[in-house]
PDB file of C-alpha atoms in Angstrom:
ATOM      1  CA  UNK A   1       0.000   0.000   0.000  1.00 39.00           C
ATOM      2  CA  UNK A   2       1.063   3.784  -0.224  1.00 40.00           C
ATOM      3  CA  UNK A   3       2.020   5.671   3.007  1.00 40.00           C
ATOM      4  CA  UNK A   4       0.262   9.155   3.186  1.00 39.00           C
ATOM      5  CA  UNK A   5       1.474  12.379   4.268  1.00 37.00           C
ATOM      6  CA  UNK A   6       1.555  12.742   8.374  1.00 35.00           C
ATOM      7  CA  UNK A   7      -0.902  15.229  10.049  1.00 36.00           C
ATOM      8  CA  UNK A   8      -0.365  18.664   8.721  1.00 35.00           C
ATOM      9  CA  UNK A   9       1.243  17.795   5.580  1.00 31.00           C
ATOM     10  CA  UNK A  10      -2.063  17.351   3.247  1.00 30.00           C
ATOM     11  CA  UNK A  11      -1.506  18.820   0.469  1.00 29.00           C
ATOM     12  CA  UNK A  12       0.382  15.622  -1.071  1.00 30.00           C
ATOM     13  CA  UNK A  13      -2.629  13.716  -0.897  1.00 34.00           C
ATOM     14  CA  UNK A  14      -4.755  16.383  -3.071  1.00 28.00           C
ATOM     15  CA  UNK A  15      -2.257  15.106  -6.121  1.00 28.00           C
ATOM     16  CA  UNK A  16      -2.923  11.467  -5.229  1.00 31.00           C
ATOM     17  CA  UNK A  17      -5.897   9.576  -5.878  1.00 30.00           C
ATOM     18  CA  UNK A  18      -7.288   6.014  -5.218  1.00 30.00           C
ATOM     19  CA  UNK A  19      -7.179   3.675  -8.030  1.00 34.00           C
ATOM     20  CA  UNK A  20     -10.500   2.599  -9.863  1.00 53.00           C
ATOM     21  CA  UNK A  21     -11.700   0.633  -7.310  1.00 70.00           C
ATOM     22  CA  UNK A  22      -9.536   0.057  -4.175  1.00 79.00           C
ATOM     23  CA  UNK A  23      -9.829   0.067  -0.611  1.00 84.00           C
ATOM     24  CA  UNK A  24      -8.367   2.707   2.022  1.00 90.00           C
ATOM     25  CA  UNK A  25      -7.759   2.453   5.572  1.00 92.00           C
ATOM     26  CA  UNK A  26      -7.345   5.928   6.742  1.00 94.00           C
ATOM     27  CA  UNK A  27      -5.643   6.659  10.096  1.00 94.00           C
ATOM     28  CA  UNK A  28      -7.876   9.081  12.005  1.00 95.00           C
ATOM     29  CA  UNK A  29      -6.388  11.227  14.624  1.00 94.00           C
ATOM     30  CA  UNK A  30      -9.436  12.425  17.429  1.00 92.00           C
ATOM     31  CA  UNK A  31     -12.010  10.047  17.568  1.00 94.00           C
ATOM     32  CA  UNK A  32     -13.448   8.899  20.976  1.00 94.00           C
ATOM     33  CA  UNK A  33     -16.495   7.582  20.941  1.00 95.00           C
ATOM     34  CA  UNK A  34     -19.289   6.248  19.222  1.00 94.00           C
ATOM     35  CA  UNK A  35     -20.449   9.092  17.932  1.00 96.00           C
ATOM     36  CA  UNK A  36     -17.314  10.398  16.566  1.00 95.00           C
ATOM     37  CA  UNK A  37     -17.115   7.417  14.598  1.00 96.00           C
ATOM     38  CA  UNK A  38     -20.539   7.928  13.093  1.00 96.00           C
ATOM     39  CA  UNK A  39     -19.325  11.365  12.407  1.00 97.00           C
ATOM     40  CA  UNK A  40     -16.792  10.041  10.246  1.00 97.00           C
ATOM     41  CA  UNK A  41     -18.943   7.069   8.518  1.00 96.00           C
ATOM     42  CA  UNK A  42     -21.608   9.380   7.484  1.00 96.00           C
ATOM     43  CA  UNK A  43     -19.012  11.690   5.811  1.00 97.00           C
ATOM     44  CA  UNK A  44     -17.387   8.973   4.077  1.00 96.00           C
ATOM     45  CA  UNK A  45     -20.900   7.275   3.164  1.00 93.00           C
ATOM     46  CA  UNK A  46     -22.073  10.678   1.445  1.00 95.00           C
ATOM     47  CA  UNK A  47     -18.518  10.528  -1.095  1.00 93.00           C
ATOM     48  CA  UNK A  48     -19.451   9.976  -4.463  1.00 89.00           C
ATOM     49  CA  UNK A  49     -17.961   6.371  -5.690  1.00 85.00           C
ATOM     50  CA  UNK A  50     -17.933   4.859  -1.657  1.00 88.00           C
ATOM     51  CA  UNK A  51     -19.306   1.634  -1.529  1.00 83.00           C
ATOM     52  CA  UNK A  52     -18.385   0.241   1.821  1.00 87.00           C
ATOM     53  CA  UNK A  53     -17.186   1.856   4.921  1.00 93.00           C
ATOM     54  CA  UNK A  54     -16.133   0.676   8.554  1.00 93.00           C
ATOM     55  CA  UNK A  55     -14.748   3.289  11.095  1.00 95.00           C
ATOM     56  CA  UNK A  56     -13.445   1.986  14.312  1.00 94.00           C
ATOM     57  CA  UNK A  57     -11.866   3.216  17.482  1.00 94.00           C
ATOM     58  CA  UNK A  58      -9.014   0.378  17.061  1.00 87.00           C
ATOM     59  CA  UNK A  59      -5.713   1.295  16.865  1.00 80.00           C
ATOM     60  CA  UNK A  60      -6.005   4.712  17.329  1.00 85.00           C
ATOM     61  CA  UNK A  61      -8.877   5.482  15.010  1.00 92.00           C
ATOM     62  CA  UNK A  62      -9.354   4.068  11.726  1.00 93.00           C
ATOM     63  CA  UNK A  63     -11.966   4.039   9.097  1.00 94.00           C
ATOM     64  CA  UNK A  64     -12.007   1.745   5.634  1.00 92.00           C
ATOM     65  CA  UNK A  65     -13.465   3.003   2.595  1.00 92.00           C
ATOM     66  CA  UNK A  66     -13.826   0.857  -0.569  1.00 86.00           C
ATOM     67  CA  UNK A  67     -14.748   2.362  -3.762  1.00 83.00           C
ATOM     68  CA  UNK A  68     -13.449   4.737  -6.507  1.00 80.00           C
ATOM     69  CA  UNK A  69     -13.425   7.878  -4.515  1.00 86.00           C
ATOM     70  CA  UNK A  70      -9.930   9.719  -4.582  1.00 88.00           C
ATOM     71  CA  UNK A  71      -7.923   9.635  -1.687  1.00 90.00           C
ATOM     72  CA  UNK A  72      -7.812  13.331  -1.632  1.00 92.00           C
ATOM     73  CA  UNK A  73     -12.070  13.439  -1.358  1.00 94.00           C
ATOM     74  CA  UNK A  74     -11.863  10.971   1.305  1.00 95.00           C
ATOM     75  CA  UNK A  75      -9.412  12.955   3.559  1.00 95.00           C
ATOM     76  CA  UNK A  76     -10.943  15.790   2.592  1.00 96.00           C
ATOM     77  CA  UNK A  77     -14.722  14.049   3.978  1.00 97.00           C
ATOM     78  CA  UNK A  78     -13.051  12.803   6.893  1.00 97.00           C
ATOM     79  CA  UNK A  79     -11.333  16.841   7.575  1.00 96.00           C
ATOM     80  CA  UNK A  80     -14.651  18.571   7.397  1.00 96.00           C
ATOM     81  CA  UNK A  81     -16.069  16.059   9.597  1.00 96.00           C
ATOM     82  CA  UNK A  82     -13.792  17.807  12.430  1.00 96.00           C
ATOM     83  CA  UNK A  83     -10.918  14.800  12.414  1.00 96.00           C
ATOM     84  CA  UNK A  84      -7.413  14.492  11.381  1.00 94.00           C
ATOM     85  CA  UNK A  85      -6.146  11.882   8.981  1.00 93.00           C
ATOM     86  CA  UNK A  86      -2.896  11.177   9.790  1.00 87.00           C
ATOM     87  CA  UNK A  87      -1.737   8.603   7.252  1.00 87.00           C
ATOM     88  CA  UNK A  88      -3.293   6.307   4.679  1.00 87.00           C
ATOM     89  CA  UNK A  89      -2.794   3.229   2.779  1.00 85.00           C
ATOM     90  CA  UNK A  90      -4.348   2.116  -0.585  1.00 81.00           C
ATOM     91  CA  UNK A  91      -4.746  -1.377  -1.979  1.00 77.00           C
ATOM     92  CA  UNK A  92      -6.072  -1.669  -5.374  1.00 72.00           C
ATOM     93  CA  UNK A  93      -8.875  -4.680  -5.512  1.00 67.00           C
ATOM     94  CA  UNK A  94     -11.490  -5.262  -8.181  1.00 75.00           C
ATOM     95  CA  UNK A  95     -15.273  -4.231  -7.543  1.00 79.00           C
ATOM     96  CA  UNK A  96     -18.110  -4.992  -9.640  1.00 87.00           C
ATOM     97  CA  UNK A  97     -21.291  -3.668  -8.267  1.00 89.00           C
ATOM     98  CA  UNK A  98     -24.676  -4.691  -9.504  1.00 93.00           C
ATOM     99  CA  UNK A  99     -28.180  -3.287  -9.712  1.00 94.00           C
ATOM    100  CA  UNK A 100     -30.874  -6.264  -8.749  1.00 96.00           C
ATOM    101  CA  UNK A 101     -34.286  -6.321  -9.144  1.00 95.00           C
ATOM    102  CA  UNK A 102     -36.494  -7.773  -6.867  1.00 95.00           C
ATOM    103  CA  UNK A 103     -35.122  -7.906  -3.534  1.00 95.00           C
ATOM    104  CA  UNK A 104     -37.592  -7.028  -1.264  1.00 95.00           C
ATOM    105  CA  UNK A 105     -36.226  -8.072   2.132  1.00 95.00           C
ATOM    106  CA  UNK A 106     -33.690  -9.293   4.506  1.00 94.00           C
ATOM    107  CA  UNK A 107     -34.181 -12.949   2.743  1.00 96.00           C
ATOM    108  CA  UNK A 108     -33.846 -11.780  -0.876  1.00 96.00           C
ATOM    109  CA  UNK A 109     -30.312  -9.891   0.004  1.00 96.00           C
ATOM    110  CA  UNK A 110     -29.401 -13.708   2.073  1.00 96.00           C
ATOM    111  CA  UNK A 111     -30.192 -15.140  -1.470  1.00 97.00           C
ATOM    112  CA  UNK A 112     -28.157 -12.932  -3.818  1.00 97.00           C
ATOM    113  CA  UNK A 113     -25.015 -13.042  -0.647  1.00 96.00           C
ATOM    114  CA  UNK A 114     -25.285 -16.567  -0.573  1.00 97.00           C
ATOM    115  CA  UNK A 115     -25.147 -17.169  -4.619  1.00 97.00           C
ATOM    116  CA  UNK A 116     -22.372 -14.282  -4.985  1.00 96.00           C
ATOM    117  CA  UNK A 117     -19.983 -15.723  -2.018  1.00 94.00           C
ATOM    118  CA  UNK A 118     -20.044 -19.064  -4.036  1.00 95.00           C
ATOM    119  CA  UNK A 119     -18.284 -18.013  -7.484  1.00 93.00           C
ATOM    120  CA  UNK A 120     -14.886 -18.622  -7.725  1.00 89.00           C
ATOM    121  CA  UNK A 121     -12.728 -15.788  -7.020  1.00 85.00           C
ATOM    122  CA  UNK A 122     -15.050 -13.881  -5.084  1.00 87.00           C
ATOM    123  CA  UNK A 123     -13.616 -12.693  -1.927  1.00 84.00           C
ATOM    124  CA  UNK A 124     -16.205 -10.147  -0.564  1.00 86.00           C
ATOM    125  CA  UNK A 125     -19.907  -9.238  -0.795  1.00 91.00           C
ATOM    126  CA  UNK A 126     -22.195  -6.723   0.172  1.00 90.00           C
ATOM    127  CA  UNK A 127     -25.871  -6.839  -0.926  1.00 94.00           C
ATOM    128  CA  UNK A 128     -28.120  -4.397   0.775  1.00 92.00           C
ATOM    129  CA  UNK A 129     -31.433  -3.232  -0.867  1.00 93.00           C
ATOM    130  CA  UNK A 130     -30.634   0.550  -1.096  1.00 85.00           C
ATOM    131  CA  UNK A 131     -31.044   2.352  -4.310  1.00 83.00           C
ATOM    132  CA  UNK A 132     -33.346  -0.822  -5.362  1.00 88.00           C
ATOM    133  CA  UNK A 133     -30.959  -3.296  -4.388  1.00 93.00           C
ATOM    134  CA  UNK A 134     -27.408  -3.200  -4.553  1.00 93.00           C
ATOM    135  CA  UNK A 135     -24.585  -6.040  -4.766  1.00 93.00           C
ATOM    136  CA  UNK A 136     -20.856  -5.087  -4.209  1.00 89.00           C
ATOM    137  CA  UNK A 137     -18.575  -7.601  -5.402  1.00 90.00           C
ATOM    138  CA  UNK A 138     -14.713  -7.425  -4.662  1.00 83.00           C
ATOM    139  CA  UNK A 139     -12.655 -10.303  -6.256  1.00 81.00           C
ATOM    140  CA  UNK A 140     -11.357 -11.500  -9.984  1.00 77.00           C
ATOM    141  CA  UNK A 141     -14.652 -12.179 -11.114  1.00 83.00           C
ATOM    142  CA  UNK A 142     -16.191 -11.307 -14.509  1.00 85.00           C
ATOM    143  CA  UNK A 143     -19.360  -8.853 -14.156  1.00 89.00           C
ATOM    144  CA  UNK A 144     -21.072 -11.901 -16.318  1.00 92.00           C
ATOM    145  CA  UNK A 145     -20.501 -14.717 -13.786  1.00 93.00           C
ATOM    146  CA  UNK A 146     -21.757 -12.669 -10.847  1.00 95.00           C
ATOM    147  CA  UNK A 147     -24.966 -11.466 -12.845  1.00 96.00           C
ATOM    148  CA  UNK A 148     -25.380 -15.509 -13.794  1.00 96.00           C
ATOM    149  CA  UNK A 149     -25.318 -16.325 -10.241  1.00 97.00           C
ATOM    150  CA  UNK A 150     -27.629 -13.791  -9.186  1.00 97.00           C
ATOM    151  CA  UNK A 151     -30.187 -15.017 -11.824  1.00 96.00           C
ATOM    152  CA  UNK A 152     -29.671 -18.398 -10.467  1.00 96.00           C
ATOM    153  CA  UNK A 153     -30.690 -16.910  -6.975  1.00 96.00           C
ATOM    154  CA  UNK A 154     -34.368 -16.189  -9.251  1.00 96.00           C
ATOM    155  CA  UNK A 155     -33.479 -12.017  -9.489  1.00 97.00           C
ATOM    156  CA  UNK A 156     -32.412 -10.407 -12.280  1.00 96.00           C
ATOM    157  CA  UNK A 157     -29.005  -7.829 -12.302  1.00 95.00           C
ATOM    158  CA  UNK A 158     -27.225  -5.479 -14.298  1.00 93.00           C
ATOM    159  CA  UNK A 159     -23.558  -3.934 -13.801  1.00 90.00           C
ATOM    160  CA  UNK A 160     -24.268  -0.562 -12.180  1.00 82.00           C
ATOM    161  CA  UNK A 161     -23.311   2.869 -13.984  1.00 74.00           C
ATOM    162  CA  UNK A 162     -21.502   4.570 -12.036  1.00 64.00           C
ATOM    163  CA  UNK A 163     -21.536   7.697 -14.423  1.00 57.00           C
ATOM    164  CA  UNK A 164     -25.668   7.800 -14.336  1.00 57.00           C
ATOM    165  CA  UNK A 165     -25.173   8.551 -10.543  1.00 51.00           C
ATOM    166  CA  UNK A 166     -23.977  12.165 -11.248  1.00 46.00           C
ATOM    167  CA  UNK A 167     -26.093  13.068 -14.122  1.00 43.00           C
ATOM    168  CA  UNK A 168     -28.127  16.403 -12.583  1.00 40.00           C
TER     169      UNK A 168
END
């Protein structure tokens, strides 16, 4: 992974940016509590191009963004929250997402997890049914494969534009 720039030194990371889809573990300097880390998981959650986030208190503060959001809009979430970010590191890892159809509940999203988690070369999943039903795939896995598998599950998917998502 890269090392960022140490607290006060920022203005490397506005010239660096994540790659397509990576994920990266952000070193956050002045969280306490709970509510400091929802602080920082709703600013990460509103980036464009986040598709996954986990902020904990462990070692000092940390939160985990996957996606295709830059680096530098990531710090700069986490900064306007009121928090520091320290250092980062970014590891490149290949994300398909899919739009599904049909998932209506906590059993439908069990479905599609269960059918995704069983292709070969899948090493991560998250299905939830915002923005009419979502699938996150991170692995070396053709978008084809994963929308078989989901069809096999009885729902019908599509890889997700990404670019329709900021059309005004």
């Amino acid at each position: 992974g890269l090392e960022g720039p140490r607290k006060g030194h920022t203005s490397v990371v506005s010239e660096m940016s994540a790659a397509a889809t990576s994920t990266t573990r952000l070193h956050v300097e002045g969280m306490s509590c709970d509510h400091c880390t929802g602080s920082v998981d709703r600013a990460l959650r509103a980036v464009p191009g986040v598709c996954h986030v986990e902020v904990t208190l462990d070692e000092g503060g940390s939160a985990t963004a996957k996606g295709s959001a830059p680096v530098s809009s990531l710090v700069a979430a986490v900064e306007g929250a009121g928090f520091v970010v320290h250092s980062f590191e970014t590891q490149e890892q290949p994300c398909v997402t899919l739009c599904v159809d049909g998932m209506m509940c906590d059993h439908c999203t069990g479905s599609v997890d269960k059918a995704l988690r069983a292709v070969p070369g899948v090493r991560e999943v998250s299905v939830t049914l915002d923005d009419g039903g979502r699938a996150t795939v991170h692995g070396a896995v053709a978008p084809a494969e994963l929308i078989a598998a989901v069809g096999e599950a009885g729902f019908t998917s599509r890889e997700h534009d990404a670019s329709a998502d900021h059309s005004a």
